[in-house]
mmCIF file of C-alpha atoms in Angstrom:
data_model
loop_
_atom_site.group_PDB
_atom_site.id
_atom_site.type_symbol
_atom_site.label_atom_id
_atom_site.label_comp_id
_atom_site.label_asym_id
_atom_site.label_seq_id
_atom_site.Cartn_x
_atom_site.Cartn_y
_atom_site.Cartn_z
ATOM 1 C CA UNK H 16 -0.869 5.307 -8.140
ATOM 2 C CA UNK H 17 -1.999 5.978 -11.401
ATOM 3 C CA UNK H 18 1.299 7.701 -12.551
ATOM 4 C CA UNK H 19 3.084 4.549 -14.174
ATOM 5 C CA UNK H 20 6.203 3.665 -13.531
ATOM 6 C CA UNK H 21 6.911 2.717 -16.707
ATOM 7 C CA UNK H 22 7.295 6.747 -17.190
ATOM 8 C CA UNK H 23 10.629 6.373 -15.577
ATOM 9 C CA UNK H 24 11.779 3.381 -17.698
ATOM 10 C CA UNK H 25 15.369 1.606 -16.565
ATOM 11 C CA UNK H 26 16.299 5.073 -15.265
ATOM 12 C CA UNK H 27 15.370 5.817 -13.502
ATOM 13 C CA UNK H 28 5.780 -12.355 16.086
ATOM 14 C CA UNK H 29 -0.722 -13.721 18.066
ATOM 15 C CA UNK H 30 0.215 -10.448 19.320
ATOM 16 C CA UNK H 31 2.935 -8.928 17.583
ATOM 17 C CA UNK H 32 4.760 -5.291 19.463
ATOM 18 C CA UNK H 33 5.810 -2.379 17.299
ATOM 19 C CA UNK H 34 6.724 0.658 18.215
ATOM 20 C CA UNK H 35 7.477 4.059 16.279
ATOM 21 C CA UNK H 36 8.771 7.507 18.277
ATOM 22 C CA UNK H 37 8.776 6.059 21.397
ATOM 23 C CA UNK H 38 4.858 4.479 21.515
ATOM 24 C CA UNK H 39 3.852 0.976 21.739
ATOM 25 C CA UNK H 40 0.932 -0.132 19.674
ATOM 26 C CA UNK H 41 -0.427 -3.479 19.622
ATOM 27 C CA UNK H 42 -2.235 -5.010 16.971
ATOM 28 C CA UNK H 43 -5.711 -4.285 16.280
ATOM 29 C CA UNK H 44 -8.208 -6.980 14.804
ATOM 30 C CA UNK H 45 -9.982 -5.371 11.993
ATOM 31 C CA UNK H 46 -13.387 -4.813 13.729
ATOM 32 C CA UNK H 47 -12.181 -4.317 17.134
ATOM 33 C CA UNK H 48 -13.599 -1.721 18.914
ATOM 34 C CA UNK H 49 -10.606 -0.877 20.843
ATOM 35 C CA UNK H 50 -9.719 2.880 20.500
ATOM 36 C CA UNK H 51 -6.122 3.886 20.077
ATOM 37 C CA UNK H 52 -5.024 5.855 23.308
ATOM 38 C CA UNK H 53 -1.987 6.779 21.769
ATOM 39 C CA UNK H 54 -1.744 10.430 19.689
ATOM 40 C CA UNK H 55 -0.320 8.768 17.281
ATOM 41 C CA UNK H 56 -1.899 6.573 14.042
ATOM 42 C CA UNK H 57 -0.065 3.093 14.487
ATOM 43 C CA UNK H 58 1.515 2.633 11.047
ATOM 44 C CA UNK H 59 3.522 5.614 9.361
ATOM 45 C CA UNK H 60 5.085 4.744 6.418
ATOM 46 C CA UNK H 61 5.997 4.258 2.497
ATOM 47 C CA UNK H 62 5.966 3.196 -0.379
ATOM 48 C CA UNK H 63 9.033 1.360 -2.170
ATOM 49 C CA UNK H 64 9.007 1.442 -6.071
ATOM 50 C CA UNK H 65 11.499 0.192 -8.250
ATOM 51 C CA UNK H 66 10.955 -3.567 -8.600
ATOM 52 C CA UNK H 67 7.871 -2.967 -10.319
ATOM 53 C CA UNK H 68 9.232 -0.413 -12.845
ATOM 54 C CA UNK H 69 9.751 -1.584 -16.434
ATOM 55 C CA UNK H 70 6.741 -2.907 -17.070
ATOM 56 C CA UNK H 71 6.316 -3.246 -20.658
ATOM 57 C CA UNK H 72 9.164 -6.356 -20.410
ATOM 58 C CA UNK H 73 7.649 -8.464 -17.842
ATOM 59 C CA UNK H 74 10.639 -10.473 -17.401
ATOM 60 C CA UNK H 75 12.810 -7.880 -17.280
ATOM 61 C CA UNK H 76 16.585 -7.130 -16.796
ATOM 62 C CA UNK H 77 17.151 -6.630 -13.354
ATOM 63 C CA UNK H 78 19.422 -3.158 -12.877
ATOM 64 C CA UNK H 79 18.550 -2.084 -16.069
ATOM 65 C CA UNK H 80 14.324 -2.492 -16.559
ATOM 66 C CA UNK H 81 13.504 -2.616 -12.596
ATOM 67 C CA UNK H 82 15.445 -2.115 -9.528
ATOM 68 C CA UNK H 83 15.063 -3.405 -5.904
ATOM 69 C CA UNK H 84 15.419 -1.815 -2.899
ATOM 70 C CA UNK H 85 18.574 0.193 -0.904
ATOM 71 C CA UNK H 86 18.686 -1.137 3.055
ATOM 72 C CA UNK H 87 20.547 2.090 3.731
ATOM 73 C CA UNK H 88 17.123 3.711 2.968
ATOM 74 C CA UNK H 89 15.360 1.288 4.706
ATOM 75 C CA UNK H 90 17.448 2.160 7.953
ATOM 76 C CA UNK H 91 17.017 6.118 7.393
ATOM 77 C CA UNK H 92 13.154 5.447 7.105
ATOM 78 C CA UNK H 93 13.243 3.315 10.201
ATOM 79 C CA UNK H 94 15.433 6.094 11.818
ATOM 80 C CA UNK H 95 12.767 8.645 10.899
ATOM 81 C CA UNK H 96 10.048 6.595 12.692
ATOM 82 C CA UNK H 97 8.501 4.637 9.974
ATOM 83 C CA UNK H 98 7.164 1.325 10.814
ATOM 84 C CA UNK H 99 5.561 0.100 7.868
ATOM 85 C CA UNK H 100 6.693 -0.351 4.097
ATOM 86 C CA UNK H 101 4.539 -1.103 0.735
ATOM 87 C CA UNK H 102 6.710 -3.392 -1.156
ATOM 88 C CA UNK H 103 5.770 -3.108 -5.067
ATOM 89 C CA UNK H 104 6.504 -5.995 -7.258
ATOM 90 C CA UNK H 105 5.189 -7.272 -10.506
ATOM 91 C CA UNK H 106 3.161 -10.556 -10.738
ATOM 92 C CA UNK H 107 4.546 -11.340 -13.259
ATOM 93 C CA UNK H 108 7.932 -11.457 -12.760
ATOM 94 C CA UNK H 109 7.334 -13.344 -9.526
ATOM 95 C CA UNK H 110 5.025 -15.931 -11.404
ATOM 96 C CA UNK H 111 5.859 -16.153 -15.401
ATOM 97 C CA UNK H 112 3.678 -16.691 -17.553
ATOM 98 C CA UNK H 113 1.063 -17.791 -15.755
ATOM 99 C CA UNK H 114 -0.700 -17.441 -12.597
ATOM 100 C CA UNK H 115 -0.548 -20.601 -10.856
ATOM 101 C CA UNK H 116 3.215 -21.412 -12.002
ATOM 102 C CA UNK H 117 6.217 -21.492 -9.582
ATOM 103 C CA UNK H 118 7.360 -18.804 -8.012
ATOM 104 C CA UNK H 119 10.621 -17.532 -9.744
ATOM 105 C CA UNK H 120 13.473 -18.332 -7.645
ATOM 106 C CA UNK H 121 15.662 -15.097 -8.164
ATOM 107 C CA UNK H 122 12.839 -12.577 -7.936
ATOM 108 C CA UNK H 123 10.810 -14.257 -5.073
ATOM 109 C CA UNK H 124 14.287 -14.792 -3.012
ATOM 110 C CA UNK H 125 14.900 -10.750 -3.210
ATOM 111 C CA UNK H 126 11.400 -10.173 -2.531
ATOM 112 C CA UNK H 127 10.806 -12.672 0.738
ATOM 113 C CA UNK H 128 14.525 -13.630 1.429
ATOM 114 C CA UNK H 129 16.012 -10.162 1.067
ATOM 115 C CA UNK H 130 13.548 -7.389 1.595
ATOM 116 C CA UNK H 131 10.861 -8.544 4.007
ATOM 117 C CA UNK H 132 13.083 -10.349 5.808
ATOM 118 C CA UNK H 133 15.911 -7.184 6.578
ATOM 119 C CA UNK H 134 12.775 -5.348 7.699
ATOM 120 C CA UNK H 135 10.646 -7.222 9.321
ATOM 121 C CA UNK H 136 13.703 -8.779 11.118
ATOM 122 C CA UNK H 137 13.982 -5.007 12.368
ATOM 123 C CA UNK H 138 10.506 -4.926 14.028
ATOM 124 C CA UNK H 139 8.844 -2.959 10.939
ATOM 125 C CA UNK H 140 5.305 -4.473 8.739
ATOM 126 C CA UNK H 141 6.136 -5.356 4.925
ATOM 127 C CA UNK H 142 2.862 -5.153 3.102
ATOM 128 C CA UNK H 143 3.570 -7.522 0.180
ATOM 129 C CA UNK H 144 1.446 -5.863 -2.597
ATOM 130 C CA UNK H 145 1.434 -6.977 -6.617
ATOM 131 C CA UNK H 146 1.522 -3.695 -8.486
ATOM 132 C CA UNK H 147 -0.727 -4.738 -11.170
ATOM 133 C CA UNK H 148 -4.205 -2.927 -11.589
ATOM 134 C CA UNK H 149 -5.869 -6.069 -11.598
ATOM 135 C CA UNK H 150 -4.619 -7.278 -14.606
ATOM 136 C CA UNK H 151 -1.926 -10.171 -15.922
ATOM 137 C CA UNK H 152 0.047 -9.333 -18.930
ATOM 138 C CA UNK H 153 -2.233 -6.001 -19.627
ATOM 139 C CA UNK H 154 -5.062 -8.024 -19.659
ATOM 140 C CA UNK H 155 -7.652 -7.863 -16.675
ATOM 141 C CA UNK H 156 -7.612 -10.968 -14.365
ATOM 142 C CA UNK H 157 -10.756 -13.049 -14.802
ATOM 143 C CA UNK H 158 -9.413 -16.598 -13.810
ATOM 144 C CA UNK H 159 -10.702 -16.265 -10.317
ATOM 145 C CA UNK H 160 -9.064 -19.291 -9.250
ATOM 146 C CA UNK H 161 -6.529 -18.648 -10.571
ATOM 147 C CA UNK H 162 -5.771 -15.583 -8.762
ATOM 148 C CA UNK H 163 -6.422 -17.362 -5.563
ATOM 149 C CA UNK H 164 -3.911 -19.910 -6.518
ATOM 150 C CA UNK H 165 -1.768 -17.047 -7.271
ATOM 151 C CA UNK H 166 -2.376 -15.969 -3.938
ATOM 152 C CA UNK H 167 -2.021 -19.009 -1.866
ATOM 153 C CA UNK H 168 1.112 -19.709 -3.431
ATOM 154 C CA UNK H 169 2.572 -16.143 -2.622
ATOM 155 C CA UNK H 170 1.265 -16.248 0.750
ATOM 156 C CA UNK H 171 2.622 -19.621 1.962
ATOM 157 C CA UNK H 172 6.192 -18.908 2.808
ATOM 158 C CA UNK H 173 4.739 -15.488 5.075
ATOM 159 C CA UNK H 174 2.541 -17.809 7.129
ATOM 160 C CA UNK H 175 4.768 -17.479 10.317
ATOM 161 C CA UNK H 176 5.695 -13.925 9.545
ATOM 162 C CA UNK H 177 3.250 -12.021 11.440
ATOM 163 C CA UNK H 178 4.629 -8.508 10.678
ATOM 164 C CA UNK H 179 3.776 -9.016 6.941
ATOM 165 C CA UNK H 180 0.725 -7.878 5.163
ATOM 166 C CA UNK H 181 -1.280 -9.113 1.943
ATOM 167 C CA UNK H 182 -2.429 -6.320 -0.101
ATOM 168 C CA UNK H 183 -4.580 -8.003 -3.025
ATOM 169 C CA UNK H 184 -3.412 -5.716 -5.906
ATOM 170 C CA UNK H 185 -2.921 -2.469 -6.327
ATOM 171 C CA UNK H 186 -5.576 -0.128 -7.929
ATOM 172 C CA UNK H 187 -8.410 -1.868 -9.775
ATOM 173 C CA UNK H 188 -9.691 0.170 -12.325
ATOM 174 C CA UNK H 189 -12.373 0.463 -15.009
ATOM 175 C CA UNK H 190 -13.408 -3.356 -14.392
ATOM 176 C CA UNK H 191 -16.566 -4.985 -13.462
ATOM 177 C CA UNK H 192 -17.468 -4.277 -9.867
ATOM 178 C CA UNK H 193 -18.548 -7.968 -9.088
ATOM 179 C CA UNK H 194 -15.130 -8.954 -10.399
ATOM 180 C CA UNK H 195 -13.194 -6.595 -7.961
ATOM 181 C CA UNK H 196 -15.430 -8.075 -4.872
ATOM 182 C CA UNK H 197 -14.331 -11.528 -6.661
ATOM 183 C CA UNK H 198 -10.498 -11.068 -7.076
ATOM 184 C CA UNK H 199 -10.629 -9.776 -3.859
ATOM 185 C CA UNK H 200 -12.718 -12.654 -1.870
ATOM 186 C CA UNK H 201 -10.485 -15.354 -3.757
ATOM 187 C CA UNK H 202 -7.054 -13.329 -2.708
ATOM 188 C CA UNK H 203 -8.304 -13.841 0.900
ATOM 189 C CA UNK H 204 -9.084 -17.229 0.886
ATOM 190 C CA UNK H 205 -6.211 -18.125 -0.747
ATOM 191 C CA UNK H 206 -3.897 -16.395 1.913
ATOM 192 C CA UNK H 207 -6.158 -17.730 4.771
ATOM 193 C CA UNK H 208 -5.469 -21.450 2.684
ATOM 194 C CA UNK H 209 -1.804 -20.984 2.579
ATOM 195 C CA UNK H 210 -2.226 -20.815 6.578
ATOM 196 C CA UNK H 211 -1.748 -17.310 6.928
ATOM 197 C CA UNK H 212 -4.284 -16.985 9.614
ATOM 198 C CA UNK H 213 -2.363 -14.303 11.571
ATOM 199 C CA UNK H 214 -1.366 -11.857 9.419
ATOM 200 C CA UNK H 215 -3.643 -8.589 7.858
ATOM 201 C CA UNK H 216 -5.509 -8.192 4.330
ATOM 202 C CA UNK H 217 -6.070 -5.173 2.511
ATOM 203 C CA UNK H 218 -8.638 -5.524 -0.070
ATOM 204 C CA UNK H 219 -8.391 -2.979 -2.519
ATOM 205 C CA UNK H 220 -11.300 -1.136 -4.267
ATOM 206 C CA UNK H 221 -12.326 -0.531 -8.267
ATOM 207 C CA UNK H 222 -11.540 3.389 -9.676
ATOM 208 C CA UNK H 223 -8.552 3.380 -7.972
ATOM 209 C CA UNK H 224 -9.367 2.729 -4.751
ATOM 210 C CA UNK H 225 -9.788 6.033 -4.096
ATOM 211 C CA UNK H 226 -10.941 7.171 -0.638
ATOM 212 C CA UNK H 227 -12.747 10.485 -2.096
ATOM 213 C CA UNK H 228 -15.015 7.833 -4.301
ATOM 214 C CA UNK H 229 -15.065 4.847 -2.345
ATOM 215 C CA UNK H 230 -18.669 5.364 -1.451
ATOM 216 C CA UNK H 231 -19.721 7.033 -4.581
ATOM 217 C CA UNK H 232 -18.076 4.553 -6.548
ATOM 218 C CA UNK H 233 -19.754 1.417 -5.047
ATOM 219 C CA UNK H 234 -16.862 0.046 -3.455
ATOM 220 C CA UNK H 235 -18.296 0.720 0.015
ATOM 221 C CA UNK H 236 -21.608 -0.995 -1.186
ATOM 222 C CA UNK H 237 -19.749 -4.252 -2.523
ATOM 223 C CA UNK H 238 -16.891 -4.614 -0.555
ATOM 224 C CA UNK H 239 -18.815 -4.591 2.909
ATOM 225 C CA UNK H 240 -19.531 -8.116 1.961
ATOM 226 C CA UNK H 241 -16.288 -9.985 2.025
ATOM 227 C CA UNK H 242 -15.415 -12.143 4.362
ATOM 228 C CA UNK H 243 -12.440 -13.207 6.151
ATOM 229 C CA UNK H 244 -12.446 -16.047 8.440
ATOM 230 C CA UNK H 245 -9.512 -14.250 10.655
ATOM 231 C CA UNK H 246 -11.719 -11.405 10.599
ATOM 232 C CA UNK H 247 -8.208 -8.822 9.823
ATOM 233 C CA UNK H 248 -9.736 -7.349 7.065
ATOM 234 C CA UNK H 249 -8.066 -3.332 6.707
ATOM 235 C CA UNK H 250 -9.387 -1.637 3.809
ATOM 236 C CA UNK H 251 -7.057 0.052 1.606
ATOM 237 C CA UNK H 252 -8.117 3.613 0.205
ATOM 238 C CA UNK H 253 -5.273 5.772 -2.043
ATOM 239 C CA UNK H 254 -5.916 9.875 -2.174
ATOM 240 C CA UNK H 255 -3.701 12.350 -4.423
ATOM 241 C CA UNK H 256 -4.684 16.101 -3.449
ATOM 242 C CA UNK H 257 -4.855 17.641 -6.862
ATOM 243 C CA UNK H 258 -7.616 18.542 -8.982
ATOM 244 C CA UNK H 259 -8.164 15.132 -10.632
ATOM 245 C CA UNK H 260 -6.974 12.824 -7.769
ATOM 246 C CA UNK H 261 -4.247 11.025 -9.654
ATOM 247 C CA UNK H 262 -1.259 12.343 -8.397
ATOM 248 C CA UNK H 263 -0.051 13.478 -11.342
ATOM 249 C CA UNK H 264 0.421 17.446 -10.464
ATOM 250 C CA UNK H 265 2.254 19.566 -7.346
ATOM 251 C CA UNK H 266 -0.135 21.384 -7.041
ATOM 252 C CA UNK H 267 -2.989 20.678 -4.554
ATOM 253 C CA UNK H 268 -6.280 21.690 -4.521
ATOM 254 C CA UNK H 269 -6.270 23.734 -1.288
ATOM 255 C CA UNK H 270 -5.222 23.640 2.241
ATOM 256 C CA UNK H 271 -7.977 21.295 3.219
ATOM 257 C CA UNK H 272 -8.324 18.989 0.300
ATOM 258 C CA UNK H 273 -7.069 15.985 1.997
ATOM 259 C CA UNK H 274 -9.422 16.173 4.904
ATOM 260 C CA UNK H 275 -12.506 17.117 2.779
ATOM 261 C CA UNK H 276 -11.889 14.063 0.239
ATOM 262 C CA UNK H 277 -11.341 10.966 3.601
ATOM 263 C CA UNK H 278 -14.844 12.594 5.107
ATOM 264 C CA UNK H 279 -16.971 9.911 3.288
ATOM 265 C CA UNK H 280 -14.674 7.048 3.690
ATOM 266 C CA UNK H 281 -14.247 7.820 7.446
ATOM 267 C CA UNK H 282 -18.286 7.961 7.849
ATOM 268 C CA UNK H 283 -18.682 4.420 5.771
ATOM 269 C CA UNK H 284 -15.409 3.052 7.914
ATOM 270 C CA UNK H 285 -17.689 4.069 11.408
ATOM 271 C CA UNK H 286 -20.995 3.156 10.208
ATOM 272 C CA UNK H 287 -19.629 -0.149 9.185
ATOM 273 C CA UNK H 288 -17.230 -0.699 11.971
ATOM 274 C CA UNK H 289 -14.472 -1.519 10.023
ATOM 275 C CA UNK H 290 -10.864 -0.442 9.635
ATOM 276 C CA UNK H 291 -8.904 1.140 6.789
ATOM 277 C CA UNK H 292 -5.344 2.353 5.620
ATOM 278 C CA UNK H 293 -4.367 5.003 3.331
ATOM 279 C CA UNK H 294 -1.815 3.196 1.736
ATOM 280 C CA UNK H 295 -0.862 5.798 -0.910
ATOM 281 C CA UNK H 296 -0.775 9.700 -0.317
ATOM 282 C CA UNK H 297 1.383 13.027 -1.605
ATOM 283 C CA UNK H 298 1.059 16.394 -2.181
ATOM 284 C CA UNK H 299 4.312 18.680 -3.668
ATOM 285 C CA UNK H 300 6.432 20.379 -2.177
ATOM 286 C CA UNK H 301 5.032 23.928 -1.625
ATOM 287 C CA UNK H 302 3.346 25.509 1.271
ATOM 288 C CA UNK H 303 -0.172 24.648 0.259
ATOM 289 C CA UNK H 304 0.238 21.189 -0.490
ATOM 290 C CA UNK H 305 2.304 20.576 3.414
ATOM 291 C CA UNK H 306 -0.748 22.535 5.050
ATOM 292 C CA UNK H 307 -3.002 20.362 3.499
ATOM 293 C CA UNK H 308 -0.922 17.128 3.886
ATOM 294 C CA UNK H 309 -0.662 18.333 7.739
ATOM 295 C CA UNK H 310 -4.174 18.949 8.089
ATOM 296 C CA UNK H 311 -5.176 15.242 6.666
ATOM 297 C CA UNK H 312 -3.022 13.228 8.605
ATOM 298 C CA UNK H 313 -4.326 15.579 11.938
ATOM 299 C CA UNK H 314 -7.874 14.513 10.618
ATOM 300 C CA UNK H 315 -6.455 10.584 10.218
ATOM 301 C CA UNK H 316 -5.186 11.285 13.695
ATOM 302 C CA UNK H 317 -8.467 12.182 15.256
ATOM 303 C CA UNK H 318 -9.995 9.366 13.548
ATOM 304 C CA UNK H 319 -7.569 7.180 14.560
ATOM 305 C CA UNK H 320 -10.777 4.579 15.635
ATOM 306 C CA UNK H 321 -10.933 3.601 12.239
ATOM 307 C CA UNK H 322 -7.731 4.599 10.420
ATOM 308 C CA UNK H 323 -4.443 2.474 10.784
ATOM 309 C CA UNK H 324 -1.908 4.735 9.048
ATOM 310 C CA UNK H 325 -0.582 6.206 6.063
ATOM 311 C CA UNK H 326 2.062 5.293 3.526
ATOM 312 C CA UNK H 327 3.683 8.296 1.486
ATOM 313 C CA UNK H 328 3.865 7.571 -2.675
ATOM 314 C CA UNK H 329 6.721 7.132 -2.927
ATOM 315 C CA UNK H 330 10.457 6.364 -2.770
ATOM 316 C CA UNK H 331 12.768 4.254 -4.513
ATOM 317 C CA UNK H 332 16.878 4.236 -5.846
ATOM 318 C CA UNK H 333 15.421 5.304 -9.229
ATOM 319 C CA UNK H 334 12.881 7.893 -8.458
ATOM 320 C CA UNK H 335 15.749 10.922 -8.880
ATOM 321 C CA UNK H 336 14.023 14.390 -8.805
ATOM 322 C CA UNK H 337 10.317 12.925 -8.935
ATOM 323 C CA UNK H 338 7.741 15.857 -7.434
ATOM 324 C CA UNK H 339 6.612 12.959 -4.641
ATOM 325 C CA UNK H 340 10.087 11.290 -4.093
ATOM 326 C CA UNK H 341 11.196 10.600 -0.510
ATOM 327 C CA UNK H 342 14.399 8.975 -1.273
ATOM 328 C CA UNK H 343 16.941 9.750 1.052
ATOM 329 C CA UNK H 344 19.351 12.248 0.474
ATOM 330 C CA UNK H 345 17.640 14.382 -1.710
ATOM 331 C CA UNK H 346 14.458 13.775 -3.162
ATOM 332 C CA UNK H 347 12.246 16.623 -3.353
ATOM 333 C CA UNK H 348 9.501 14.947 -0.243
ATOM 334 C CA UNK H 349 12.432 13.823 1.283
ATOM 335 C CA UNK H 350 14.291 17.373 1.951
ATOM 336 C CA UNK H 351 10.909 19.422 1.394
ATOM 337 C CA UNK H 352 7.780 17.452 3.038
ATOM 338 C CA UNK H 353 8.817 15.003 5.062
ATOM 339 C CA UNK H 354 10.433 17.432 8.156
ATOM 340 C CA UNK H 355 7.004 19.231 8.057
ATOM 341 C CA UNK H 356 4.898 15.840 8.319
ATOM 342 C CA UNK H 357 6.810 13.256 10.417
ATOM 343 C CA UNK H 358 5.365 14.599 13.948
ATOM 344 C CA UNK H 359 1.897 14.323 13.096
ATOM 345 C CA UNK H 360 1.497 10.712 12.765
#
């Protein structure tokens, strides 16, 4: 999301079951042709934020710059039928300094031995994702192997975990588009080098991987070409419904803004017979913004062939009255949006 956290400061199992309402869904390979037969998309989901917040002091005081997650939320989101959660984290709090140092013990152990483990132990996908716009320290990643380094090290204690998910970094932006398809290829052959040849990869696309540009932008045109060896390749597209895209405003275009803005995706996704995910979406809470947030995830629906799910931006212990917040009790998406929207994924 293009809305920094750093806004908020301190204040802020290979066939794996899950199910969600009720339905079973199995796991889909990335190209498989398989349709669906449920109603249902088979991930609904969200986004936690908090352990990527203070990011102007990369190391960080933990309760004070950045905050993990609450399992008590975790449990209400999992009572509400979620089944999938996009864990943000900073690289480089989890590597210091450097990209191909040691994991830090502290931050790494609440990441892996705290929060993917309570939910994936739970049945649930953890989509491990660096929040980091493609760049280290500010700066824009160019060591390429370096970042696959990065990303074999990450990856290697996931390897038998097949309910997690890589996500190669969150929102590239303004960068060369041959270095996107780069960081990208080397995040997914370091994961597949770790050994994680089970789990899904989301590769993420340049201008902020949005799904309204993704053709227009070049991403479809460049990232067609990667190449997994495991073939679970799920692309990862982000769309805000107001006037700019970035999520930044309530207000929301119109009622069918979020159907009118995945058309071109969806098209690229079927000509190309691949998969994606929207793993970022929100709208305010006002009438316009839940008819149009119900009428994209009923188009998401009826695509279902080619989209996974959707993950709502955002919730998190230090979100307090944030327009998109869906942190239980009271968050404005939590009390406003999410009783309109849970039935129609």
């Amino acid at each position: 999301m293009r809305l920094s956290s750093t806004l908020l400061g301190a204040a802020a199992a290979a066939t794996v079951l899950a199910e969600r309402n009720g339905h079973t869904f199995p796991r889909v390979g990335a190209r498989q042709t398989t349709t669906n037969t449920s109603e249902h998309l088979q991930w609904w989901g969200i986004n936690l934020s908090g352990a990527e917040f203070g990011n102007q002091n990369f190391s960080g005081v933990y309760g004070r710059e950045y905050i993990w997650y609450d399992f008590n939320a975790i449990d209400t989101f999992l009572a509400q039928g979620m089944n999938h959660f996009r864990i943000n984290f900073l690289m480089e709090r989890l590597t210091p300094n450097e990209l191909t140092a040691p994991l830090d013990p502290y931050y790494a152990g609440n990441l892996s031995e705290q929060t993917v483990s309570y939910i994936t132990q739970k049945g649930a996908y953890v989509q491990i994702q660096p929040h980091n716009y493609g760049r280290f320290y500010n700066e824009i990643i160019t060591d390429v192997a370096g970042f696959e380094t990065w990303w074999k090290n990450v990856a290697t204690p996931y390897v038998d975990n097949d309910l997690v998910i890589f996500d190669t970094n969150n929102e590239y932006h303004d960068m060369d588009q041959q270095l996107v398809f780069d960081l990208n290829q080397a995040a997914i052959n370091g994961i597949r080098a770790a050994g994680a040849l089970t789990q899904y990869i989301t590769p993420e696309g340049n201008s902020w991987t949005g799904a309204w540009t993704w053709v227009s932008s070049g991403n479809g045109a460049s990232l067609i070409n990667l190449k997994d060896p495991a073939d679970m390749l799920i692309y990862q597209m982000h769309q805000y419904l107001d006037t700019d895209g970035s999520g930044t405003h309530e207000e929301c275009v119109s009622a069918t803004i979020f159907r009118e803005r995945l058309v071109a995706a969806t098209n690229w996704l079927k000509q190309n017979n691949q998969k994606g995910i929207i793993g970022e979406f929100a709208g305010g809470a006002n009438e316009q913004c839940i008819k149009a947030i119900q009428d994209g995830l009923t188009y998401l629906r009826e695509n279902r062939d080619v989209w996974t799910g959707a993950l709502w931006w955002a919730a998190g212990p230090w979100w307090g009255d944030y327009m998109y917040s869906m942190e239980p009790p009271s968050g404005p998406a939590y009390t406003g949006v999410l009783p309109q929207i849970k039935d129609y994924v």
